[in-house]
Amino acid sequence: MKIEELKKYNEQLPELHTVIEAVQKSRPLTLEEGMLLYKNYPLEVVQTLADYRRERLHGKKVFYNRNIHIEPTNKCVYACKFCSFYRSPKSSSEEGVWDYTFEDIEEILESHKTQNLTEVHITGGVHPTHELDWWTELVRRVKKILPGIHVKAYTAVEIAFMAKQEGISFKQVLLELQKAGVDSLPGGGAEILNSEVRKKIAGGKAPSSHWLEIHKTAHELRIQSNATMLYGHVETLEHRLEHMIEIRELQEQTDGFNAFIPLKYRNVNNALSHIKETQEEDDLRNFAVSRLMVQNIKHLKAYWVMLGIETAQKSLSYGVDDLDGTISDTTKIYSMAGSIDHPAMTVMQLKQIIENQDFIPVERDSIYNPI
Ligand code: V47
Ligand code: SF4
């Protein structure tokens, strides 16, 4: 449906005229308007609005990249209830712990040397004893093996812990990481930026204010980043909208976020397994609402590894313009939570998924320059 055809709903849907105008003029939507998108408007209306925004921003282009994820350890000093991946630092390898050495990671990188990768994404558990020096040395070693590669490394939660451990500021940690070769930050650890929700699902780890401050400081140092939103657990729709508004307000100040990434909660093997996963229709609506609420972050990413290939493909018609990358079977965060086993896609497969939905695949680097 075209946006002009939405006129036929004007009589029956509250505020539709105002929402259409806001979307056309790129005016930030209010929380109340966001609630209408979640609760009152038919999915096809929300889809049409999101698709209009997507088209205005990117035409028919859909982006992907060639990347791998390195998860150095799943030992973690925290124990987020939604996390299937972490193990207590005291656990043994029989209980599923891994704790790579530099040499283990170098071996993984060597085995991917011929794949024309442009990005290595590094994140994992918050290790109890590795210090800042270990994390900076890791980045240096990555760049030695893959010169010129973009290193997107360490979530704000990992960075907050480094600062606490060293007794230095977030800025000092970021400067050390930047000096070692960190090029951008991944968006993880944001979950839902609300203290009540965090207390319920991620007690003890960096509060929302630290997550926001670390990204703000990074942007001031010209380190760009992403922002995630973990949804479909104990949060309400208001929490999601407030989360999006927090992110969009920071973006207004810094313009440092590249992509917004809604992450669907997966319920296998964790302390929230009793919560049912969201339905595909909810996921698609959530992408469309994200596209409309976070109007000032250019890219909306559907991380296919977590979402599944089919839903990720459908999401392209609900505001999404980026599918992330080839991944190459080096991540376990999602397979341990019930998603795709051994995730990996070739460039051919990614292109085909995009073309089958009548979009134009564009390989990108980590800051969205076409390659
Ligand atoms: O912060 C953990 C999420 C995140 C589960 O920046 C879960 O390009 C669903 O942030 N169900 C880490 N989600 C991964 C991440 C990411 C992934 C891909 C690309 C980028 C990027 C960032 O994974 C965590 C948490 O929100 N997570 N457990 C789970 N059971
Ligand atoms: Fe640790 Fe991150 Fe899992 Fe929380 S989400 S338990 S911080 S690995």
PDB file of C-alpha atoms in Angstrom, residues 47-251:
ATOM      1  CA  GLN A  47       3.851  -1.332   7.795  1.00  0.00           C
ATOM      2  CA  THR A  48       2.959   1.239   5.132  1.00  0.00           C
ATOM      3  CA  LEU A  49       4.251   4.091   7.281  1.00  0.00           C
ATOM      4  CA  ALA A  50       7.506   2.275   8.105  1.00  0.00           C
ATOM      5  CA  ASP A  51       8.050   1.251   4.511  1.00  0.00           C
ATOM      6  CA  TYR A  52       7.580   4.867   3.431  1.00  0.00           C
ATOM      7  CA  ARG A  53      10.323   6.006   5.877  1.00  0.00           C
ATOM      8  CA  ARG A  54      12.629   3.174   4.816  1.00  0.00           C
ATOM      9  CA  GLU A  55      12.160   4.015   1.147  1.00  0.00           C
ATOM     10  CA  ARG A  56      12.792   7.742   1.790  1.00  0.00           C
ATOM     11  CA  LEU A  57      16.039   6.892   3.577  1.00  0.00           C
ATOM     12  CA  HIS A  58      17.391   4.065   1.447  1.00  0.00           C
ATOM     13  CA  GLY A  59      15.323   3.574  -1.693  1.00  0.00           C
ATOM     14  CA  LYS A  60      15.437  -0.127  -2.509  1.00  0.00           C
ATOM     15  CA  LYS A  61      18.822  -0.752  -0.889  1.00  0.00           C
ATOM     16  CA  VAL A  62      19.349  -3.387   1.785  1.00  0.00           C
ATOM     17  CA  PHE A  63      22.750  -3.616   3.450  1.00  0.00           C
ATOM     18  CA  TYR A  64      24.837  -6.571   4.606  1.00  0.00           C
ATOM     19  CA  ASN A  65      28.473  -7.092   5.554  1.00  0.00           C
ATOM     20  CA  ARG A  66      31.184  -9.756   5.786  1.00  0.00           C
ATOM     21  CA  ASN A  67      31.918 -10.295   9.436  1.00  0.00           C
ATOM     22  CA  ILE A  68      32.631 -12.748  12.208  1.00  0.00           C
ATOM     23  CA  HIS A  69      31.848 -12.590  15.899  1.00  0.00           C
ATOM     24  CA  ILE A  70      34.464 -13.468  18.519  1.00  0.00           C
ATOM     25  CA  GLU A  71      33.130 -14.398  21.949  1.00  0.00           C
ATOM     26  CA  PRO A  72      36.319 -14.703  24.016  1.00  0.00           C
ATOM     27  CA  THR A  73      34.597 -16.210  27.047  1.00  0.00           C
ATOM     28  CA  ASN A  74      31.211 -17.070  28.482  1.00  0.00           C
ATOM     29  CA  LYS A  75      32.440 -16.715  32.054  1.00  0.00           C
ATOM     30  CA  CYS A  76      30.536 -13.799  33.487  1.00  0.00           C
ATOM     31  CA  VAL A  77      30.492 -11.964  36.794  1.00  0.00           C
ATOM     32  CA  TYR A  78      26.807 -11.180  36.178  1.00  0.00           C
ATOM     33  CA  ALA A  79      23.873 -13.538  35.753  1.00  0.00           C
ATOM     34  CA  CYS A  80      21.210 -11.836  33.626  1.00  0.00           C
ATOM     35  CA  LYS A  81      18.040 -13.882  33.781  1.00  0.00           C
ATOM     36  CA  PHE A  82      17.482 -13.867  30.006  1.00  0.00           C
ATOM     37  CA  CYS A  83      21.007 -15.049  29.218  1.00  0.00           C
ATOM     38  CA  SER A  84      21.537 -18.676  28.165  1.00  0.00           C
ATOM     39  CA  PHE A  85      25.165 -18.133  27.332  1.00  0.00           C
ATOM     40  CA  TYR A  86      26.874 -17.172  30.582  1.00  0.00           C
ATOM     41  CA  ARG A  87      28.451 -19.541  33.063  1.00  0.00           C
ATOM     42  CA  SER A  88      29.610 -18.747  36.564  1.00  0.00           C
ATOM     43  CA  PRO A  89      33.382 -18.104  36.644  1.00  0.00           C
ATOM     44  CA  LYS A  90      33.678 -21.143  38.942  1.00  0.00           C
ATOM     45  CA  SER A  91      32.098 -23.554  36.434  1.00  0.00           C
ATOM     46  CA  SER A  92      34.102 -26.219  34.653  1.00  0.00           C
ATOM     47  CA  SER A  93      34.394 -26.984  30.950  1.00  0.00           C
ATOM     48  CA  GLU A  94      32.014 -29.954  31.508  1.00  0.00           C
ATOM     49  CA  GLU A  95      29.449 -27.330  32.513  1.00  0.00           C
ATOM     50  CA  GLY A  96      29.978 -25.550  29.235  1.00  0.00           C
ATOM     51  CA  VAL A  97      32.547 -22.862  30.048  1.00  0.00           C
ATOM     52  CA  TRP A  98      35.038 -21.590  27.522  1.00  0.00           C
ATOM     53  CA  ASP A  99      37.787 -19.070  28.131  1.00  0.00           C
ATOM     54  CA  TYR A 100      39.927 -18.540  25.048  1.00  0.00           C
ATOM     55  CA  THR A 101      43.591 -17.624  25.121  1.00  0.00           C
ATOM     56  CA  PHE A 102      45.030 -15.140  22.616  1.00  0.00           C
ATOM     57  CA  GLU A 103      46.349 -18.152  20.698  1.00  0.00           C
ATOM     58  CA  ASP A 104      42.863 -19.733  20.488  1.00  0.00           C
ATOM     59  CA  ILE A 105      41.455 -16.492  19.078  1.00  0.00           C
ATOM     60  CA  GLU A 106      44.365 -16.074  16.674  1.00  0.00           C
ATOM     61  CA  GLU A 107      43.645 -19.550  15.345  1.00  0.00           C
ATOM     62  CA  ILE A 108      39.989 -18.615  14.687  1.00  0.00           C
ATOM     63  CA  LEU A 109      41.070 -15.440  12.898  1.00  0.00           C
ATOM     64  CA  GLU A 110      43.694 -17.277  10.816  1.00  0.00           C
ATOM     65  CA  SER A 111      41.052 -19.733   9.652  1.00  0.00           C
ATOM     66  CA  HIS A 112      38.924 -16.854   8.308  1.00  0.00           C
ATOM     67  CA  LYS A 113      41.754 -14.977   6.626  1.00  0.00           C
ATOM     68  CA  THR A 114      40.661 -15.731   3.078  1.00  0.00           C
ATOM     69  CA  GLN A 115      37.049 -14.581   3.461  1.00  0.00           C
ATOM     70  CA  ASN A 116      37.542 -10.883   2.683  1.00  0.00           C
ATOM     71  CA  LEU A 117      36.071  -9.958   6.057  1.00  0.00           C
ATOM     72  CA  THR A 118      35.604  -6.278   6.764  1.00  0.00           C
ATOM     73  CA  GLU A 119      34.547  -6.522  10.422  1.00  0.00           C
ATOM     74  CA  VAL A 120      35.332  -8.460  13.582  1.00  0.00           C
ATOM     75  CA  HIS A 121      32.687  -8.046  16.298  1.00  0.00           C
ATOM     76  CA  ILE A 122      33.993  -8.884  19.791  1.00  0.00           C
ATOM     77  CA  THR A 123      31.771  -9.331  22.829  1.00  0.00           C
ATOM     78  CA  GLY A 124      31.255 -11.958  25.492  1.00  0.00           C
ATOM     79  CA  GLY A 125      30.834 -12.551  29.187  1.00  0.00           C
ATOM     80  CA  VAL A 126      32.216 -10.032  31.669  1.00  0.00           C
ATOM     81  CA  HIS A 127      35.392 -11.879  32.661  1.00  0.00           C
ATOM     82  CA  PRO A 128      36.241 -11.787  36.378  1.00  0.00           C
ATOM     83  CA  THR A 129      40.013 -11.327  36.084  1.00  0.00           C
ATOM     84  CA  HIS A 130      41.062 -10.101  32.623  1.00  0.00           C
ATOM     85  CA  GLU A 131      42.127  -6.487  32.882  1.00  0.00           C
ATOM     86  CA  LEU A 132      42.055  -3.619  30.395  1.00  0.00           C
ATOM     87  CA  ASP A 133      45.531  -4.608  29.120  1.00  0.00           C
ATOM     88  CA  TRP A 134      44.206  -8.015  28.097  1.00  0.00           C
ATOM     89  CA  TRP A 135      41.350  -6.460  26.118  1.00  0.00           C
ATOM     90  CA  THR A 136      43.578  -3.918  24.372  1.00  0.00           C
ATOM     91  CA  GLU A 137      46.169  -6.597  23.539  1.00  0.00           C
ATOM     92  CA  LEU A 138      43.403  -8.711  22.000  1.00  0.00           C
ATOM     93  CA  VAL A 139      42.430  -5.866  19.670  1.00  0.00           C
ATOM     94  CA  ARG A 140      46.077  -5.330  18.676  1.00  0.00           C
ATOM     95  CA  ARG A 141      46.428  -9.017  17.839  1.00  0.00           C
ATOM     96  CA  VAL A 142      43.260  -8.997  15.739  1.00  0.00           C
ATOM     97  CA  LYS A 143      44.616  -6.087  13.712  1.00  0.00           C
ATOM     98  CA  LYS A 144      47.989  -7.799  13.274  1.00  0.00           C
ATOM     99  CA  ILE A 145      46.362 -10.837  11.702  1.00  0.00           C
ATOM    100  CA  LEU A 146      43.736  -8.891   9.744  1.00  0.00           C
ATOM    101  CA  PRO A 147      45.307  -5.507   8.999  1.00  0.00           C
ATOM    102  CA  GLY A 148      42.788  -2.804   8.162  1.00  0.00           C
ATOM    103  CA  ILE A 149      39.841  -4.747   9.590  1.00  0.00           C
ATOM    104  CA  HIS A 150      37.145  -2.764  11.435  1.00  0.00           C
ATOM    105  CA  VAL A 151      37.010  -3.871  15.068  1.00  0.00           C
ATOM    106  CA  LYS A 152      33.583  -3.368  16.652  1.00  0.00           C
ATOM    107  CA  ALA A 153      34.324  -4.310  20.219  1.00  0.00           C
ATOM    108  CA  TYR A 154      33.015  -4.453  23.750  1.00  0.00           C
ATOM    109  CA  THR A 155      29.576  -3.480  24.947  1.00  0.00           C
ATOM    110  CA  ALA A 156      29.026  -0.632  27.382  1.00  0.00           C
ATOM    111  CA  VAL A 157      28.535  -3.278  30.102  1.00  0.00           C
ATOM    112  CA  GLU A 158      32.019  -4.689  29.472  1.00  0.00           C
ATOM    113  CA  ILE A 159      33.472  -1.167  29.317  1.00  0.00           C
ATOM    114  CA  ALA A 160      31.783  -0.133  32.577  1.00  0.00           C
ATOM    115  CA  PHE A 161      33.358  -3.163  34.269  1.00  0.00           C
ATOM    116  CA  MET A 162      36.827  -2.313  32.880  1.00  0.00           C
ATOM    117  CA  ALA A 163      36.494   1.205  34.314  1.00  0.00           C
ATOM    118  CA  LYS A 164      35.438  -0.112  37.719  1.00  0.00           C
ATOM    119  CA  GLN A 165      38.248  -2.654  37.803  1.00  0.00           C
ATOM    120  CA  GLU A 166      40.927  -0.107  36.867  1.00  0.00           C
ATOM    121  CA  GLY A 167      39.446   2.718  38.938  1.00  0.00           C
ATOM    122  CA  ILE A 168      39.448   5.052  35.923  1.00  0.00           C
ATOM    123  CA  SER A 169      36.770   6.969  33.993  1.00  0.00           C
ATOM    124  CA  PHE A 170      34.749   5.663  31.059  1.00  0.00           C
ATOM    125  CA  LYS A 171      36.561   8.193  28.884  1.00  0.00           C
ATOM    126  CA  GLN A 172      39.968   6.874  29.892  1.00  0.00           C
ATOM    127  CA  VAL A 173      38.931   3.299  29.073  1.00  0.00           C
ATOM    128  CA  LEU A 174      37.524   4.394  25.717  1.00  0.00           C
ATOM    129  CA  LEU A 175      40.703   6.288  24.879  1.00  0.00           C
ATOM    130  CA  GLU A 176      42.812   3.191  25.637  1.00  0.00           C
ATOM    131  CA  LEU A 177      40.536   1.021  23.526  1.00  0.00           C
ATOM    132  CA  GLN A 178      40.609   3.539  20.698  1.00  0.00           C
ATOM    133  CA  LYS A 179      44.419   3.668  20.851  1.00  0.00           C
ATOM    134  CA  ALA A 180      44.536  -0.139  20.625  1.00  0.00           C
ATOM    135  CA  GLY A 181      42.356  -0.101  17.496  1.00  0.00           C
ATOM    136  CA  VAL A 182      38.718  -0.300  18.535  1.00  0.00           C
ATOM    137  CA  ASP A 183      36.789   1.406  15.724  1.00  0.00           C
ATOM    138  CA  SER A 184      33.209   1.261  17.001  1.00  0.00           C
ATOM    139  CA  LEU A 185      31.078  -0.177  19.801  1.00  0.00           C
ATOM    140  CA  PRO A 186      28.382  -2.820  19.399  1.00  0.00           C
ATOM    141  CA  GLY A 187      24.941  -2.015  20.740  1.00  0.00           C
ATOM    142  CA  GLY A 188      24.622  -4.797  23.320  1.00  0.00           C
ATOM    143  CA  GLY A 189      23.904  -4.449  27.006  1.00  0.00           C
ATOM    144  CA  ALA A 190      21.169  -1.844  26.562  1.00  0.00           C
ATOM    145  CA  GLU A 191      18.391  -4.430  27.099  1.00  0.00           C
ATOM    146  CA  ILE A 192      15.627  -2.054  28.274  1.00  0.00           C
ATOM    147  CA  LEU A 193      16.861   1.262  29.638  1.00  0.00           C
ATOM    148  CA  ASN A 194      14.626   1.301  32.702  1.00  0.00           C
ATOM    149  CA  SER A 195      15.826   0.645  36.240  1.00  0.00           C
ATOM    150  CA  GLU A 196      12.819  -1.433  37.317  1.00  0.00           C
ATOM    151  CA  VAL A 197      13.103  -3.730  34.297  1.00  0.00           C
ATOM    152  CA  ARG A 198      16.881  -3.993  34.685  1.00  0.00           C
ATOM    153  CA  LYS A 199      16.452  -4.936  38.338  1.00  0.00           C
ATOM    154  CA  LYS A 200      14.168  -7.798  37.292  1.00  0.00           C
ATOM    155  CA  ILE A 201      16.236  -9.223  34.433  1.00  0.00           C
ATOM    156  CA  ALA A 202      19.793  -7.906  34.656  1.00  0.00           C
ATOM    157  CA  GLY A 203      20.373  -7.036  38.292  1.00  0.00           C
ATOM    158  CA  GLY A 204      23.817  -5.747  39.162  1.00  0.00           C
ATOM    159  CA  LYS A 205      25.141  -4.850  35.745  1.00  0.00           C
ATOM    160  CA  ALA A 206      25.759  -1.325  34.414  1.00  0.00           C
ATOM    161  CA  PRO A 207      22.647   0.821  34.962  1.00  0.00           C
ATOM    162  CA  SER A 208      20.925   2.615  32.086  1.00  0.00           C
ATOM    163  CA  SER A 209      22.657   5.888  32.939  1.00  0.00           C
ATOM    164  CA  HIS A 210      26.090   4.265  32.493  1.00  0.00           C
ATOM    165  CA  TRP A 211      25.093   2.650  29.202  1.00  0.00           C
ATOM    166  CA  LEU A 212      23.986   6.043  27.876  1.00  0.00           C
ATOM    167  CA  GLU A 213      27.010   7.889  29.247  1.00  0.00           C
ATOM    168  CA  ILE A 214      29.459   5.407  27.689  1.00  0.00           C
ATOM    169  CA  HIS A 215      27.844   5.734  24.258  1.00  0.00           C
ATOM    170  CA  LYS A 216      27.721   9.520  24.578  1.00  0.00           C
ATOM    171  CA  THR A 217      31.399   9.662  25.543  1.00  0.00           C
ATOM    172  CA  ALA A 218      32.293   7.303  22.700  1.00  0.00           C
ATOM    173  CA  HIS A 219      30.473   9.524  20.213  1.00  0.00           C
ATOM    174  CA  GLU A 220      32.316  12.578  21.531  1.00  0.00           C
ATOM    175  CA  LEU A 221      35.564  10.702  20.846  1.00  0.00           C
ATOM    176  CA  ARG A 222      34.313   9.948  17.328  1.00  0.00           C
ATOM    177  CA  ILE A 223      33.748   6.288  18.102  1.00  0.00           C
ATOM    178  CA  GLN A 224      30.429   5.427  16.485  1.00  0.00           C
ATOM    179  CA  SER A 225      28.144   2.768  17.925  1.00  0.00           C
ATOM    180  CA  ASN A 226      24.878   0.841  17.684  1.00  0.00           C
ATOM    181  CA  ALA A 227      21.953   0.607  20.074  1.00  0.00           C
ATOM    182  CA  THR A 228      19.998  -2.564  20.827  1.00  0.00           C
ATOM    183  CA  MET A 229      16.663  -3.190  22.533  1.00  0.00           C
ATOM    184  CA  LEU A 230      15.959  -6.619  24.028  1.00  0.00           C
ATOM    185  CA  TYR A 231      12.181  -7.077  23.862  1.00  0.00           C
ATOM    186  CA  GLY A 232       9.540  -9.683  24.578  1.00  0.00           C
ATOM    187  CA  HIS A 233      10.314 -10.579  28.201  1.00  0.00           C
ATOM    188  CA  VAL A 234       8.953  -8.691  31.255  1.00  0.00           C
ATOM    189  CA  GLU A 235       8.824  -5.198  29.752  1.00  0.00           C
ATOM    190  CA  THR A 236       5.664  -3.297  28.795  1.00  0.00           C
ATOM    191  CA  LEU A 237       5.081  -1.471  25.512  1.00  0.00           C
ATOM    192  CA  GLU A 238       5.596   1.826  27.391  1.00  0.00           C
ATOM    193  CA  HIS A 239       9.043   0.609  28.458  1.00  0.00           C
ATOM    194  CA  ARG A 240       9.934  -0.129  24.834  1.00  0.00           C
ATOM    195  CA  LEU A 241       8.777   3.310  23.710  1.00  0.00           C
ATOM    196  CA  GLU A 242      10.620   5.070  26.530  1.00  0.00           C
ATOM    197  CA  HIS A 243      13.735   3.107  25.592  1.00  0.00           C
ATOM    198  CA  MET A 244      13.453   4.237  21.973  1.00  0.00           C
ATOM    199  CA  ILE A 245      12.911   7.838  23.047  1.00  0.00           C
ATOM    200  CA  GLU A 246      16.034   7.765  25.298  1.00  0.00           C
ATOM    201  CA  ILE A 247      18.127   6.488  22.394  1.00  0.00           C
ATOM    202  CA  ARG A 248      16.670   8.967  19.928  1.00  0.00           C
ATOM    203  CA  GLU A 249      17.306  11.877  22.321  1.00  0.00           C
ATOM    204  CA  LEU A 250      20.948  10.889  22.677  1.00  0.00           C
ATOM    205  CA  GLN A 251      21.180  10.583  18.906  1.00  0.00           C
TER     206      GLN A 251
END
